[in-house]
XYZ file of C-alpha atoms in Angstrom:
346
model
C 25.713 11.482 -0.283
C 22.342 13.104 -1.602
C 23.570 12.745 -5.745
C 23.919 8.704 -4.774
C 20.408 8.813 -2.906
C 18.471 10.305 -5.463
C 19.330 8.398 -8.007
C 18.218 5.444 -5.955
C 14.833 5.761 -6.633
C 14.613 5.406 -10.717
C 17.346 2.717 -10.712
C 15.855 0.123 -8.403
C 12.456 0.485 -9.038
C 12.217 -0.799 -12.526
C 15.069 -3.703 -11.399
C 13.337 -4.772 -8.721
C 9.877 -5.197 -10.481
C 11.684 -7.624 -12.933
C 13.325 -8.908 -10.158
C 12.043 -9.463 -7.339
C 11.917 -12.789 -5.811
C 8.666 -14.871 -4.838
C 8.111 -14.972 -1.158
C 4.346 -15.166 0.234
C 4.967 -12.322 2.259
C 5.195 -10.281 -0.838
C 1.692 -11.611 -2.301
C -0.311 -9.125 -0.903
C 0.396 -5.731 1.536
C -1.734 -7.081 4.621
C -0.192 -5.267 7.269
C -0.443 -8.371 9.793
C 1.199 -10.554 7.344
C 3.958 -8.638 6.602
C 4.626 -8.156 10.393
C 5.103 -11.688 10.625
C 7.004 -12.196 7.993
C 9.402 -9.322 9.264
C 9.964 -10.176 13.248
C 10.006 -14.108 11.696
C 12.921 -12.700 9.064
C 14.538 -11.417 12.350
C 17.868 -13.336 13.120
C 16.498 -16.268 10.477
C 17.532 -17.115 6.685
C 14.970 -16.241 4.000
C 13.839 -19.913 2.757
C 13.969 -21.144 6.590
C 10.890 -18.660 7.267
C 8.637 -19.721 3.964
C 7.043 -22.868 6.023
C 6.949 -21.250 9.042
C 5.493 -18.267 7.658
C 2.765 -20.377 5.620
C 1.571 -22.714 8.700
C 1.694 -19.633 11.057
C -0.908 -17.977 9.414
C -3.010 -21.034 8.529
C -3.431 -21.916 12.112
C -3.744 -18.244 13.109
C -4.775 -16.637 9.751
C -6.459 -12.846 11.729
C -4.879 -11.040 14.676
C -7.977 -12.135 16.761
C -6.228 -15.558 16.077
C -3.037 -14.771 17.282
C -4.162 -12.593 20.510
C -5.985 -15.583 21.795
C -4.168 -18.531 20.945
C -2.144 -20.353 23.858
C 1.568 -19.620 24.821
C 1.864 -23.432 24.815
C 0.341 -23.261 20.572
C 2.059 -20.677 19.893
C 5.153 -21.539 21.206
C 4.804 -25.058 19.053
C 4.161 -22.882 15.504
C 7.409 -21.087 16.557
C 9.470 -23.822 17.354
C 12.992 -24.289 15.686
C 12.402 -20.061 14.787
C 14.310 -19.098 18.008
C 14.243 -16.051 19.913
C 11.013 -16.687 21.495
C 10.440 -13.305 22.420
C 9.647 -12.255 19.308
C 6.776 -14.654 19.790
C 6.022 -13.150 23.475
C 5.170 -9.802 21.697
C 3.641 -10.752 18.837
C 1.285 -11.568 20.537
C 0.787 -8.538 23.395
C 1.169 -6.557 20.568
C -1.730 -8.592 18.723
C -3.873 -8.315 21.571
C -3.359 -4.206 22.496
C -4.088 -4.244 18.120
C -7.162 -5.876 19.375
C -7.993 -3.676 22.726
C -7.345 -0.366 21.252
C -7.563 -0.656 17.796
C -10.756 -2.560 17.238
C -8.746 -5.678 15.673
C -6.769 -3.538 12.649
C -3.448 -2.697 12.643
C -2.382 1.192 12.938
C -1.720 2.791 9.974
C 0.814 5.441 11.218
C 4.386 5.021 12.167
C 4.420 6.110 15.804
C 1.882 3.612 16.237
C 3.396 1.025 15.000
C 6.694 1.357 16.458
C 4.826 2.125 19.865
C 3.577 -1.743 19.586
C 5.800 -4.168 22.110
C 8.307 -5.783 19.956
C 8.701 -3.436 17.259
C 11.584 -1.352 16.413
C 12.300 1.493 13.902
C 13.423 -1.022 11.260
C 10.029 -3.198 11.261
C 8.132 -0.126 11.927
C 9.560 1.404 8.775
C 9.128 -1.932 6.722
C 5.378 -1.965 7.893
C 4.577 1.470 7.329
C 6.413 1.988 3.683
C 5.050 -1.509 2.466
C 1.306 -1.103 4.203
C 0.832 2.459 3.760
C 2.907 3.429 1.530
C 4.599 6.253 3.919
C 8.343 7.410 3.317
C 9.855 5.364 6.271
C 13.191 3.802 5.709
C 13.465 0.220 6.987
C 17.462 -0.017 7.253
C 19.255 -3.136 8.649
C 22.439 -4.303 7.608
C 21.907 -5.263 4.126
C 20.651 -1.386 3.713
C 23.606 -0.138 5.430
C 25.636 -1.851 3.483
C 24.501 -0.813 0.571
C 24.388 2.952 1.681
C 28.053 2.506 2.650
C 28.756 1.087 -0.278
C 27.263 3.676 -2.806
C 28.364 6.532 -0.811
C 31.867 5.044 -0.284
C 31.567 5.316 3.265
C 33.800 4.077 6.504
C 31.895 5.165 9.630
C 31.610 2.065 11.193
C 27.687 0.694 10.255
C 26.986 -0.377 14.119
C 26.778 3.236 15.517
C 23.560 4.427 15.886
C 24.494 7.799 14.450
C 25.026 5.991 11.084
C 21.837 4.388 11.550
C 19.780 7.461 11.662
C 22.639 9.196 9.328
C 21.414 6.591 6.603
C 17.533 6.679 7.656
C 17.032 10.614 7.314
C 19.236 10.621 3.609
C 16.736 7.990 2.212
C 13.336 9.456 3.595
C 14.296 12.725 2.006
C 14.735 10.430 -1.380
C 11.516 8.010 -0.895
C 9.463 8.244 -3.954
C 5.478 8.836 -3.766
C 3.316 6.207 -4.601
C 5.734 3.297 -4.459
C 7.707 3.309 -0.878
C 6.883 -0.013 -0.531
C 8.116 -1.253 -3.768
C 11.810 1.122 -2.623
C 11.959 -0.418 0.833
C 11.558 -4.108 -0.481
C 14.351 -3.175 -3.178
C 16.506 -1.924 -0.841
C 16.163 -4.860 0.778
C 16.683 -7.469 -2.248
C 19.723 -5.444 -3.178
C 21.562 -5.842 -0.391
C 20.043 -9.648 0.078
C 20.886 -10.664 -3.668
C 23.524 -8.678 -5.386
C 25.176 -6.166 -2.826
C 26.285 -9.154 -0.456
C 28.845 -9.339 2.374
C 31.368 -11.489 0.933
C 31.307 -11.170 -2.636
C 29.146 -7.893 -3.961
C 28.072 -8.610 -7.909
C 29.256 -5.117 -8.964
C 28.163 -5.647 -12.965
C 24.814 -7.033 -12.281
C 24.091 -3.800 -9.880
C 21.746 -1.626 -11.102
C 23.377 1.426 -9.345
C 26.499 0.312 -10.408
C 26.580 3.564 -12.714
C 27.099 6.186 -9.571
C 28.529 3.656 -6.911
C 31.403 5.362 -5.433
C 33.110 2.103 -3.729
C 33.093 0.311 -7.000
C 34.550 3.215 -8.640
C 37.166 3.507 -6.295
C 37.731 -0.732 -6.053
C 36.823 -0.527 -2.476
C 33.394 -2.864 -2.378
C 34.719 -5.660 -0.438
C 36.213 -3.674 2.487
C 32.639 -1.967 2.855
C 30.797 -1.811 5.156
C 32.960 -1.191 8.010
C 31.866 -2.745 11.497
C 33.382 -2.161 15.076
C 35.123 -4.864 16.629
C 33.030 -7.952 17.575
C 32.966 -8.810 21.422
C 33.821 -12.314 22.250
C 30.420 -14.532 23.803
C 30.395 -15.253 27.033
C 30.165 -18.694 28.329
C 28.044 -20.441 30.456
C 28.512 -24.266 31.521
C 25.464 -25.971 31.957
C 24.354 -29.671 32.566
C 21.649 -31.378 31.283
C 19.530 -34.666 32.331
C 17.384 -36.989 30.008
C 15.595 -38.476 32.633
C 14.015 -41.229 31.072
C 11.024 -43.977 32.745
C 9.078 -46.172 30.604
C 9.934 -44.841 27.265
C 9.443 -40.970 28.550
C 11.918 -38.256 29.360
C 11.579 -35.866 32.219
C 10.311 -32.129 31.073
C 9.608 -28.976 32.988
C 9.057 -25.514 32.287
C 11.793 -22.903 32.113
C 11.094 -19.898 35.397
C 14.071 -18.037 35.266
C 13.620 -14.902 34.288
C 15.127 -13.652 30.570
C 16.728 -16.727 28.182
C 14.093 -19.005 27.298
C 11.674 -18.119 29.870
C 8.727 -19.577 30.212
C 9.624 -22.264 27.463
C 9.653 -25.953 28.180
C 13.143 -27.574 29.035
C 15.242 -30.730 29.759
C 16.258 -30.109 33.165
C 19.407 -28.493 33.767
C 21.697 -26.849 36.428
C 24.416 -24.738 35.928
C 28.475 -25.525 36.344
C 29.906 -28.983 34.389
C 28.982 -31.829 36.755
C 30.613 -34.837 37.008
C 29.057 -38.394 36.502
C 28.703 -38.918 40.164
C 27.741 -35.022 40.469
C 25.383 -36.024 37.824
C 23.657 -38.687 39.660
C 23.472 -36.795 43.042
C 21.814 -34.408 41.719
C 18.951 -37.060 39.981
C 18.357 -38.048 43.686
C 17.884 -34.760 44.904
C 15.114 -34.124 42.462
C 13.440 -36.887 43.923
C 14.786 -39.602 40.967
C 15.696 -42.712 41.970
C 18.632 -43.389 39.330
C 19.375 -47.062 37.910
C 21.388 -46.121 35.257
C 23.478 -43.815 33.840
C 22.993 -44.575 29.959
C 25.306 -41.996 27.892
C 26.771 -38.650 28.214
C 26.507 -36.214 25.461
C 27.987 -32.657 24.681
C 26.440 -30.557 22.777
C 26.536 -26.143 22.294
C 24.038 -23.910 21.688
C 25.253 -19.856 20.652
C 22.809 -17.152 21.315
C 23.580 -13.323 20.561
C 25.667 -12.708 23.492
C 25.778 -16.238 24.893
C 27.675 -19.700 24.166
C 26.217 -22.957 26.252
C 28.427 -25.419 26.504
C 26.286 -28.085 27.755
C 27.217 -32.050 28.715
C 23.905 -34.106 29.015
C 23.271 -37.075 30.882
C 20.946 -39.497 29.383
C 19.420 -41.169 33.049
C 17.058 -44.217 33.463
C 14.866 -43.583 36.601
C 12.780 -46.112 38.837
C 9.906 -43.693 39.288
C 8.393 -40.559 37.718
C 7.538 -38.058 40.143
C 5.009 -35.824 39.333
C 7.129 -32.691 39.943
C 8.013 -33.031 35.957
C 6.206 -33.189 33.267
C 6.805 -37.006 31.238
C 6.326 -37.564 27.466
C 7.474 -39.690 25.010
C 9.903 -38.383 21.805
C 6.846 -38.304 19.580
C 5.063 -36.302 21.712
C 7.379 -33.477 22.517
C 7.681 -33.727 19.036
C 3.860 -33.049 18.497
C 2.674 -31.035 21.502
C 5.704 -29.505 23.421
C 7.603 -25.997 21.932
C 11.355 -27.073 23.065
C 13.868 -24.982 21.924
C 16.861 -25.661 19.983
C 19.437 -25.794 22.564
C 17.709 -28.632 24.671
C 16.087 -30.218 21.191
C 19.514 -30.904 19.900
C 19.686 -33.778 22.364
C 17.060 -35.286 20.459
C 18.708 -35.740 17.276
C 19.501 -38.436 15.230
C 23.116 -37.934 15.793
C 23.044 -38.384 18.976
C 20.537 -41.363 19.437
């Protein structure tokens, strides 16, 4: 494993420099705009982040910004991202940046990674890019490209691999330019050592990879077998009076929390269900307009959600009412419910 490592260094630098691809992210080494751009990159596709990125930080361009804007605002800039809790801790981490570092990010690793929402792989990115310390930022494109040029089956999901990987490439981080080795790392594994189809002859360790030697590239990297989702049932109501729909806030603890929400029950009601149910939130029903179905997959989770689209007599006041425009504008509502919403479906 070491021969491949080292000879990391001098064969991806000079690539990536002629390389690299132009994300705003990679315009400058601020540490709290790289931090974005990482938990944002989190679960989410490259170009998908770009706008979000760029009107995250010009309605919250300092951490000062972020550790006192809204939930309600920040949930909005976040809004189609996902995950919310990413957001959560972005911003108690912004705000104990703020407390007990005087407003500027740490510059060492263990404080970094000690920040709430930060794990070894964004700690590493921030700390190699930043401040330019030998700290390995390995996710799966990295392991894949380790397991690749070593020629390597241990499945990639055990954590022993993970720190396996980590400690060869520290030893093998070059001075003066870890950021510009972590960010190639990264763009080989995003650009030419992919999944599906790895572009061996375009690789610039091609020279000393061991799975294209041995014709084993596209049976690399080896994973553990997935487990299957578990589903969950759920109903939904569009409560609708006078051109608004029916909103409240999500309390449950975990999924969501805290976010704002169609209402919903658990379990697959039927119509009549369905309308029972409108009266016992203290709706008075007059019609039942549509029923919808719609799913929503999380990490560990599959919704399987039928909606009922409900006109109402009255509008108590133990919801929230808006119009389409304005949940558009004002209200952060996450994917699964904002589906509904859709063209498709209207």
């Amino acid at each position: 494993m070491a021969t491949e490592y080292e000879k990391l260094p001098a064969a991806l630098l000079p690539w990536y420099r002629e390389n690299a691809r132009d994300f705003p992210w990679r315009r400058d080494r601020e540490p709290y705009h790289i931090w974005v751009s990482e938990i944002m990159l989190q679960q989410t596709r490259t170009q998908t982040v770009c706008d979000y990125f760029n009107r995250f930080l010009a309605a919250l361009p300092h951490i000062q910004d972020l550790a006192c804007v809204s939930e309600d605002q920040l949930f909005k800039l976040w809004e189609g991202l996902g995950y919310y809790s990413r957001a959560k801790n972005l911003q108690k981490a912004a705000q104990l940046i703020c407390e007990n570092y005087d407003g500027r990010f740490p510059n060492d690793y263990a404080s970094i990674r000690a920040l709430p929402g930060i794990g070894p792989y964004t700690a590493g990115a921030i700390a190699s890019i930043c401040f330019d310390l030998p700290t390995p930022a390995v996710d799966g494109n990295v392991l894949r490209v380790a397991a690749r040029i070593t020629n390597d089956t241990t499945p990639i999901d055990l954590p022993e691999m993970k720190a396996y990987v980590s400690e060869g490439l520290a030893a093998v981080y070059p001075k003066n330019a870890c950021g510009d080795f972590t960010q190639a790392l990264m763009e080989l594994g995003s650009t030419v050592c992919t999944p599906r189809s790895p572009k061996c002859t375009l690789c610039p360790a091609s020279s000393f990879c061991r799975a294209k030697e041995a014709g084993t590239a596209v049976l690399l990297p080896v994973r553990l077998p997935k487990q299957e989702k578990r589903v969950e049932e759920k109903t939904v109501f569009l409560f609708s009076f006078e051109d608004k729909l029916a909103l409240n806030r999500r309390t449950e603890p975990g999924l969501l929390s805290g976010l704002w929400q169609f209402p919903n029950v658990p379990g697959l009601l039927d119509t009549q269900a369905a309308l029972e149910t409108a009266s016992s939130f203290g709706l008075r029903p007059r019609e039942l307009v549509r029923e919808l179905h719609c799913n929503h997959i999380f990490t560990h989770i599959r919704w399987e959600m039928t909606c009922y689209e409900i006109l109402c007599d009255a509008a108590p006041k133990n919801f929230t009412w808006a119009t389409v425009p304005d949940i558009s504008a004002h209200y952060a509502l996450p994917t699964a419910f904002r589906q509904f919403l859709t063209s498709e479906n209207n």
